[in-house]
Tab-separated table of C-alpha atoms and ligand atoms in Angstrom:
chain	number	residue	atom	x	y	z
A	1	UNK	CA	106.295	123.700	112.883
A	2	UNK	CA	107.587	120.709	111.077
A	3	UNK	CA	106.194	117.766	112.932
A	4	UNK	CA	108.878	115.300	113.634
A	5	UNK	CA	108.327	111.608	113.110
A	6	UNK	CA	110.803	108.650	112.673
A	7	UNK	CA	111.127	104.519	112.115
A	8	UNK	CA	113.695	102.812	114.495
A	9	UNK	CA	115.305	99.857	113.537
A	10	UNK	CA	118.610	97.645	112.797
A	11	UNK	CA	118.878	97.150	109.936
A	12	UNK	CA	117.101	100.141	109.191
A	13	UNK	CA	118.498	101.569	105.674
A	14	UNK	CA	115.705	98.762	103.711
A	15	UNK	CA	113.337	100.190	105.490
A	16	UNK	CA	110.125	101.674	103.455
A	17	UNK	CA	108.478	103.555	105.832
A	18	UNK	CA	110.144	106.803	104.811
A	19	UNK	CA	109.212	106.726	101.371
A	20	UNK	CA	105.542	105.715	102.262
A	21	UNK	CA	105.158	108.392	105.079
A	22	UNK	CA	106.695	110.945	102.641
A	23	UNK	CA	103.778	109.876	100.213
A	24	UNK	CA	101.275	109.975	102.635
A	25	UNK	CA	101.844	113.346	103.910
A	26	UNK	CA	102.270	114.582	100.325
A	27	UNK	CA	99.023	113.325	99.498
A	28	UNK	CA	97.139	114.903	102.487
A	29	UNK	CA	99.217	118.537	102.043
A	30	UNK	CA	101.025	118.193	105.749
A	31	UNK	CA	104.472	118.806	106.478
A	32	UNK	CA	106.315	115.942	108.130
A	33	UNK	CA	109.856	114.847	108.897
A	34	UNK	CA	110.410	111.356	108.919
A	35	UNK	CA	113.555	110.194	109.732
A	36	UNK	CA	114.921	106.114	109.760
A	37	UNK	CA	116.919	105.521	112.579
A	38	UNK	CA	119.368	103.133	113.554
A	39	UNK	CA	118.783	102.140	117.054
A	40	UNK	CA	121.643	100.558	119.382
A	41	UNK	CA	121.023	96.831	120.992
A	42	UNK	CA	122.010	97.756	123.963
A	43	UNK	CA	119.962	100.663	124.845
A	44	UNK	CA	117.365	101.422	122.196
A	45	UNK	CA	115.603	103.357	125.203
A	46	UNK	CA	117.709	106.076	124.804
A	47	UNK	CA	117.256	106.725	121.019
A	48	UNK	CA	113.580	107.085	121.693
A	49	UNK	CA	114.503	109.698	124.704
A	50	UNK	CA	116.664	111.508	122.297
A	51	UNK	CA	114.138	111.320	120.135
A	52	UNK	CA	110.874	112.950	121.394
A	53	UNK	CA	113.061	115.171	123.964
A	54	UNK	CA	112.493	117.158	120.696
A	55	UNK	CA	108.938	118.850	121.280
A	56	UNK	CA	107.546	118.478	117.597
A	57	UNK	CA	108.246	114.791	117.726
A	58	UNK	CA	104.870	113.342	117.805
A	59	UNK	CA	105.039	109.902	116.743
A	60	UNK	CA	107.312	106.991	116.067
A	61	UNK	CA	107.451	103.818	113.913
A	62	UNK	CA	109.396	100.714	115.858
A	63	UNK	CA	110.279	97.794	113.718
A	64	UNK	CA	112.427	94.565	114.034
A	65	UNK	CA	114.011	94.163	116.917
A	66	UNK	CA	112.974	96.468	118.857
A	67	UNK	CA	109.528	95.935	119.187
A	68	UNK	CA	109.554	94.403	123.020
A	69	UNK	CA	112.026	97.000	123.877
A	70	UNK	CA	109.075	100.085	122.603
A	71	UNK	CA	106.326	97.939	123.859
A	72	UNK	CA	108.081	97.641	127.647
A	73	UNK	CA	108.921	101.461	127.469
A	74	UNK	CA	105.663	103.306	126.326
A	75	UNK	CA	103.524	104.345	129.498
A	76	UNK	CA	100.241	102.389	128.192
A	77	UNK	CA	99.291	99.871	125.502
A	78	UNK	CA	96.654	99.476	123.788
A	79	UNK	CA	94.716	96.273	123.365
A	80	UNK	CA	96.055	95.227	120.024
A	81	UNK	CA	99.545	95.657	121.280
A	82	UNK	CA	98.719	93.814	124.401
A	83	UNK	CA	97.522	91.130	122.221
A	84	UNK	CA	100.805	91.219	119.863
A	85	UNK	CA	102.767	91.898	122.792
A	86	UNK	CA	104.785	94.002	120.633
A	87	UNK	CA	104.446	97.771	119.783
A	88	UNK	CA	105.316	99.458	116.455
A	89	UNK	CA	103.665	102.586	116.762
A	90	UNK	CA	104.595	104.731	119.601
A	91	UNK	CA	101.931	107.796	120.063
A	92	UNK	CA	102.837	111.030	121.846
A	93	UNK	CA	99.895	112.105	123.784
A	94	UNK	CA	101.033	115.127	125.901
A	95	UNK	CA	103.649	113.708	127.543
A	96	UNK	CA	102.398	110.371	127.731
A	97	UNK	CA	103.309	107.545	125.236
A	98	UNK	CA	100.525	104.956	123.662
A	99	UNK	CA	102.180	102.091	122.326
A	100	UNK	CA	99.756	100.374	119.514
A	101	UNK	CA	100.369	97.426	116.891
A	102	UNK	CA	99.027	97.992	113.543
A	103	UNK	CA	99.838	94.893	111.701
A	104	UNK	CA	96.720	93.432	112.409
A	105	UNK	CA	94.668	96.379	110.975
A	106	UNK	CA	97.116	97.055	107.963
A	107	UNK	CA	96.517	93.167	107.221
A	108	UNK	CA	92.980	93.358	107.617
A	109	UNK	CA	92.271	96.588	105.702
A	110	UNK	CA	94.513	95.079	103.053
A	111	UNK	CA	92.361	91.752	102.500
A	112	UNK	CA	89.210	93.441	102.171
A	113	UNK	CA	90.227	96.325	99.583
A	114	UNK	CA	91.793	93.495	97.704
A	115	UNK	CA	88.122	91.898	97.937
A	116	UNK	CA	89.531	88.578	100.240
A	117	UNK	CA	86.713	88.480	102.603
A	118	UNK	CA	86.347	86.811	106.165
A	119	UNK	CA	83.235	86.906	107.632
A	120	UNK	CA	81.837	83.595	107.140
A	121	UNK	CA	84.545	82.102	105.488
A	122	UNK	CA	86.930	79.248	105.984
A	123	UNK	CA	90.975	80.873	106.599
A	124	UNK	CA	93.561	78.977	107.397
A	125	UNK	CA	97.028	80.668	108.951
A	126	UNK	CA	100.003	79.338	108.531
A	127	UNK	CA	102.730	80.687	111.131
A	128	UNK	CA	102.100	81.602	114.457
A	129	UNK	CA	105.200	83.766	114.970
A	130	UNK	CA	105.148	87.719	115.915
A	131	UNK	CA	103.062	88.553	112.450
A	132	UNK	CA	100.669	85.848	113.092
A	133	UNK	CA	100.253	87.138	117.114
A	134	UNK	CA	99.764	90.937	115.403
A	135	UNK	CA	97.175	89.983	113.259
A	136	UNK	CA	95.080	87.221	114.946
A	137	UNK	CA	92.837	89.337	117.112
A	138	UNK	CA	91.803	91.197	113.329
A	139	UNK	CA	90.918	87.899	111.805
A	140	UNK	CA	89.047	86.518	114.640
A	141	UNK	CA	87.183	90.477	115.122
A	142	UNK	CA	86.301	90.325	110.953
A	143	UNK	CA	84.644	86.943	112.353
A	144	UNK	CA	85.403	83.952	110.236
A	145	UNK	CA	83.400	80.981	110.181
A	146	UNK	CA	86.344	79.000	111.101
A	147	UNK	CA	90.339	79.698	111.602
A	148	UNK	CA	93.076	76.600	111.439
A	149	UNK	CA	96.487	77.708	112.749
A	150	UNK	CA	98.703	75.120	111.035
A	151	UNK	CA	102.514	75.624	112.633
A	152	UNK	CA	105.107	73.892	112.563
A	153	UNK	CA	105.331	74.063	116.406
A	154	UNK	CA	102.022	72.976	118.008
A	155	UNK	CA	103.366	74.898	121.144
A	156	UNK	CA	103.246	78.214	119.096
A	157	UNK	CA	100.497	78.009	118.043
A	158	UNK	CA	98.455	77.120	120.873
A	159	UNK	CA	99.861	80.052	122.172
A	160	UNK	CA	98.799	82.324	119.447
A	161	UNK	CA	95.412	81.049	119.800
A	162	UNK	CA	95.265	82.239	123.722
A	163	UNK	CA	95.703	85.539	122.416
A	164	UNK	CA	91.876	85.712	121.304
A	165	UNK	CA	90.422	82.627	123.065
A	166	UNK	CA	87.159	81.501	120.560
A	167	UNK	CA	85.516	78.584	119.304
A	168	UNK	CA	86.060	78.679	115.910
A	169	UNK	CA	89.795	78.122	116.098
A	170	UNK	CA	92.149	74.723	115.652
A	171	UNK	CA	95.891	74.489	115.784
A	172	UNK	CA	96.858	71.823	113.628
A	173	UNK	CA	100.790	70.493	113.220
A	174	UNK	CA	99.719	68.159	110.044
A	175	UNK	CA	98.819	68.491	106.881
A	176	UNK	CA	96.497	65.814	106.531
A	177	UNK	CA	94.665	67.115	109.326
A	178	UNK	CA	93.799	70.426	106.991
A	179	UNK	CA	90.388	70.949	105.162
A	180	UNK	CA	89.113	72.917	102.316
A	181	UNK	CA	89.887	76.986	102.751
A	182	UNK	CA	88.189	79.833	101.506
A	183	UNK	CA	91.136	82.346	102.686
A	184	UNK	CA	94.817	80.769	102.815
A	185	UNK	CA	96.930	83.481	104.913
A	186	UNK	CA	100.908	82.865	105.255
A	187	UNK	CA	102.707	84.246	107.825
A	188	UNK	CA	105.463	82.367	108.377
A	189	UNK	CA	108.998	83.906	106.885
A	190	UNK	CA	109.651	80.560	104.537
A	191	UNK	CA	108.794	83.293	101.228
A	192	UNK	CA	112.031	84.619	102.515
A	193	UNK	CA	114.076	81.358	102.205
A	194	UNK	CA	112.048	80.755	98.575
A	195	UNK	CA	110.182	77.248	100.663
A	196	UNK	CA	106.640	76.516	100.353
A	197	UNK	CA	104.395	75.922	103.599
A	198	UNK	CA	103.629	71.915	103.008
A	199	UNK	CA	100.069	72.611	101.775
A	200	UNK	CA	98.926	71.441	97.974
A	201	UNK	CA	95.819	71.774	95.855
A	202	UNK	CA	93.066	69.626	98.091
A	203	UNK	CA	93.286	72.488	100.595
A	204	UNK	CA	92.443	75.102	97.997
A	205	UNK	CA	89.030	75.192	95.509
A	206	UNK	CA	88.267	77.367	92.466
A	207	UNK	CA	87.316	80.773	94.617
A	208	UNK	CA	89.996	80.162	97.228
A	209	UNK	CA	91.932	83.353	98.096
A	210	UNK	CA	95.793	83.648	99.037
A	211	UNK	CA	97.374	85.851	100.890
A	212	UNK	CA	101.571	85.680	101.500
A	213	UNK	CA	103.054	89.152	104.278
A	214	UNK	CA	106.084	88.341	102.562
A	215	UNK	CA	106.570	90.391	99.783
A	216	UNK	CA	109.651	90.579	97.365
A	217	UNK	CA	110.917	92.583	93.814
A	218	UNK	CA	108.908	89.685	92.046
A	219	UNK	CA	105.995	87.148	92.882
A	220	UNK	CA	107.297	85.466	96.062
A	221	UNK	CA	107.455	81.382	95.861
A	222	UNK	CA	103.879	81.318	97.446
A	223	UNK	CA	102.299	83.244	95.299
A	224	UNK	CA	103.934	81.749	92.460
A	225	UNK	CA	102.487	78.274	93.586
A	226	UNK	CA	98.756	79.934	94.330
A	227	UNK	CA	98.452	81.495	90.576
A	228	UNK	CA	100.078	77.946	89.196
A	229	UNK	CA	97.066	76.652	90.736
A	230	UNK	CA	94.756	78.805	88.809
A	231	UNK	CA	93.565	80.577	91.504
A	232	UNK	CA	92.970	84.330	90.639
A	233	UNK	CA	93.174	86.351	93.880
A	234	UNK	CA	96.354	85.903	95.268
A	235	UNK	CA	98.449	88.696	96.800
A	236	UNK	CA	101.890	89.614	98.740
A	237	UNK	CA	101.914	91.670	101.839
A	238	UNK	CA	103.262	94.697	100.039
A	239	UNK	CA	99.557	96.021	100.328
A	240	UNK	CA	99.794	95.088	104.390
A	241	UNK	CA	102.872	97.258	104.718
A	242	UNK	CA	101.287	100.299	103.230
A	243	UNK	CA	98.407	99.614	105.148
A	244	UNK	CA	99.847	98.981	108.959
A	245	UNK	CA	101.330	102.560	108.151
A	246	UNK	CA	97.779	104.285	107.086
A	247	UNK	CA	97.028	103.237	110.418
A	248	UNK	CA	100.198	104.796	112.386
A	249	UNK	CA	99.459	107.882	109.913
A	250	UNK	CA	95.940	108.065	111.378
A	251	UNK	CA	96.614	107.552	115.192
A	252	UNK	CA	99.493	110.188	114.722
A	253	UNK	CA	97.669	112.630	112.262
A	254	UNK	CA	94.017	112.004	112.144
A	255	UNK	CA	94.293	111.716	108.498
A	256	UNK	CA	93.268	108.520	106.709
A	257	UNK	CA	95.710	108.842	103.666
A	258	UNK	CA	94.836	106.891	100.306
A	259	UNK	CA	97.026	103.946	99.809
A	260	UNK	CA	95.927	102.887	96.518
A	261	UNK	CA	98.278	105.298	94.689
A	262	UNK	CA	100.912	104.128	97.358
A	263	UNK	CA	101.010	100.941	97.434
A	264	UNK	CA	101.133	101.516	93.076
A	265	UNK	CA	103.986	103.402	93.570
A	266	UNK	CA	105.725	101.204	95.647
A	267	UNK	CA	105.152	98.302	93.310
A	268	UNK	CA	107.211	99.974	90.945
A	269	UNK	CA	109.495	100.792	92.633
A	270	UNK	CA	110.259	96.940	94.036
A	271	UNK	CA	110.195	96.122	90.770
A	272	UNK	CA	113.078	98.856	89.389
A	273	UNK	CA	115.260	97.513	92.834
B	1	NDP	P1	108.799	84.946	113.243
B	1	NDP	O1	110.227	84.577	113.138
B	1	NDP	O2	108.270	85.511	114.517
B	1	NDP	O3	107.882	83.653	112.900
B	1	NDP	C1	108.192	82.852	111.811
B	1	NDP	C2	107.081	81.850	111.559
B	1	NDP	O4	107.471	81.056	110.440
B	1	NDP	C3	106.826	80.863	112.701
B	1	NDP	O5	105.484	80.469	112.682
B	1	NDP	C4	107.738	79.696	112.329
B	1	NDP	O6	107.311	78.453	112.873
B	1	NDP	C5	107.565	79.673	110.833
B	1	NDP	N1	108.717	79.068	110.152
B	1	NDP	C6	109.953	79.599	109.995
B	1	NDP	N2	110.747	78.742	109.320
B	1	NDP	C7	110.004	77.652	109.056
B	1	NDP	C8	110.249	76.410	108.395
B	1	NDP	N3	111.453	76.138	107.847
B	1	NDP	N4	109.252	75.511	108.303
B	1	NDP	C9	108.030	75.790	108.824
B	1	NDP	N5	107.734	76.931	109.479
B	1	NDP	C10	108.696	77.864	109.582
B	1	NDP	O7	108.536	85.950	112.031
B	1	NDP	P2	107.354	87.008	111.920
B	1	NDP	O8	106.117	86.338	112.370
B	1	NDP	O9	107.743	88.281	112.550
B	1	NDP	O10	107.311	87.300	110.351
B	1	NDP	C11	106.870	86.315	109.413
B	1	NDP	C12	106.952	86.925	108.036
B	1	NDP	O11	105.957	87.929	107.887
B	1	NDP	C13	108.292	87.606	107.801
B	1	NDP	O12	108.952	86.915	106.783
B	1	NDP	C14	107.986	89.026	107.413
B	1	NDP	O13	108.645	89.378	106.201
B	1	NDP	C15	106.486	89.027	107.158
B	1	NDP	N6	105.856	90.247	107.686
B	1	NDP	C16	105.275	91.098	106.779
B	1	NDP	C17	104.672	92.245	107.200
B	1	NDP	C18	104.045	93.157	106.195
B	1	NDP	O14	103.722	94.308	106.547
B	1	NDP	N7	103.847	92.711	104.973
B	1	NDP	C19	104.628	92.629	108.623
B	1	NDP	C20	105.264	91.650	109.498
B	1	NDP	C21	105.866	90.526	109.021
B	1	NDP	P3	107.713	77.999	114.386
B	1	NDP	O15	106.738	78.689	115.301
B	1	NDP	O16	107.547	76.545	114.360
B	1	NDP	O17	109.127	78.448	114.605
């Protein structure tokens, strides 16, 4: 049997997740069909029904904006998708359905094989929206000697912070509030927009790392700025994407498939779009 597998979505056409699942499987020798999905506004529930009413569909991929929707109607959630209250992976077990949030560990795994470590070090985050609130429960786990959540909105980010209560964290709202980082995550969308998060070169030193999710056909603005600052490790969140779906590949397959070559291929592929 082919197992079935699929990404819903709207807009869904950009999506990657068919290419890299396609890889994946390729690499590991398994036969999958992985299918992008448009899902309706109204009544996304009903596209997953339709869905796994199929028997050999074993797994699903949920990305913007249906992620509340997939998170309210899997039977159980995990802790990381209680934490991100937001589910992207949806995981048939029998008949019942695990809803799980791999952001967190696709960021996570990403930083370290690009050599960024955390334990012990300084990181600031900048953004506390849903891809800060997937990923902050990592960070604090890989235990840092210190996080600063610098937002925009105070509010937000105080919030994000009650999603792992600790001691080592501060939400900060100003920039001269900010002190020297080791580890300079952003995860706010301003890449998008080509703005830079209102940080400069006192919050940075020689060794500092930089890490943007954003990731575009070319460097993004952000990681333009870090390398004009002669910092050497400095990365988009191309690597984070690949990652977050090693880790719905795993929970699905119990496979760990190498992203190295993927994330390689993808790259080149951005870069011919
Ligand atoms: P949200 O819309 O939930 O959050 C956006 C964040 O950016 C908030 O913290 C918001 O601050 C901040 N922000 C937006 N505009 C401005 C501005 N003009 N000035 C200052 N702060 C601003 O988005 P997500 O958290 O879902 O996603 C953030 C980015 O992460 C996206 O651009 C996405 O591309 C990327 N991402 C990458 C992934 C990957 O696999 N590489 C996975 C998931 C996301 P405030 O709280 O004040 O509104």
């Amino acid at each position: 049997m082919t197992k079935k597998f699929a990404v819903f979505g709207k807009p869904i056409a950009q999506s990657k997740s068919p290419l890299i699942h396609s890889m994946f499987a390729k690499e590991v020798g398994i036969d999958i069909d992985y299918q992008a999905i448009l899902g309706n506004e109204t009544n996304v529930e009903e596209d997953f029904e339709r869905f796994f009413d199929h028997p050999d569909a074993l797994g699903a991929n949920v990305t913007m904006p249906f992620k509340e929707n997939a998170a309210r109607w899997v039977d159980s959630l995990t802790d990381g998708a209680k934490a991100a209250e937001a589910v992207n992976t949806i995981i048939r077990k029998d008949n019942h359905f695990v809803g799980d949030s791999t952001d967190g560990v696709g960021l996570v795994s990403d930083l370290l094989r690009l050599d960024m470590q955390i334990e012990d070090r300084k990181v600031l985050l900048i953004g506390a929206g849903g891809a800060a609130r997937g990923a902050f429960s990592n960070i604090i786990n890989a235990r840092p000697a210190q996080v600063d959540i610098l937002n925009r909105s105070l509010d937000n980010a105080q919030r994000l912070s009650q999603v792992c209560p600790n001691e080592i964290t501060t939400c900060i709202d100003q920039v001269d509030k900010l002190g020297c980082y080791d580890l300079i995550i952003n995860a706010t969308s301003l890449s998008l927009n080509n703005q830079l998060p209102a940080i400069d070169n006192k919050h940075t030193h020689n060794n500092t790392c930089v890490y943007d999710m954003v990731y575009r056909n070319e460097d993004t603005v952000f990681v333009a700025w870090a390398k004009s600052q002669g910092l050497q490790n400095v990365a988009d969140g191309l690597g984070m994407l690949v990652g977050q779906a090693a880790e719905s590949f795993y929970l699905w397959l119990g496979e760990r498939p190498n992203v190295d070559s993927v994330i390689k291929a993808l790259r080149i592929e951005l870069q011919n779009s």
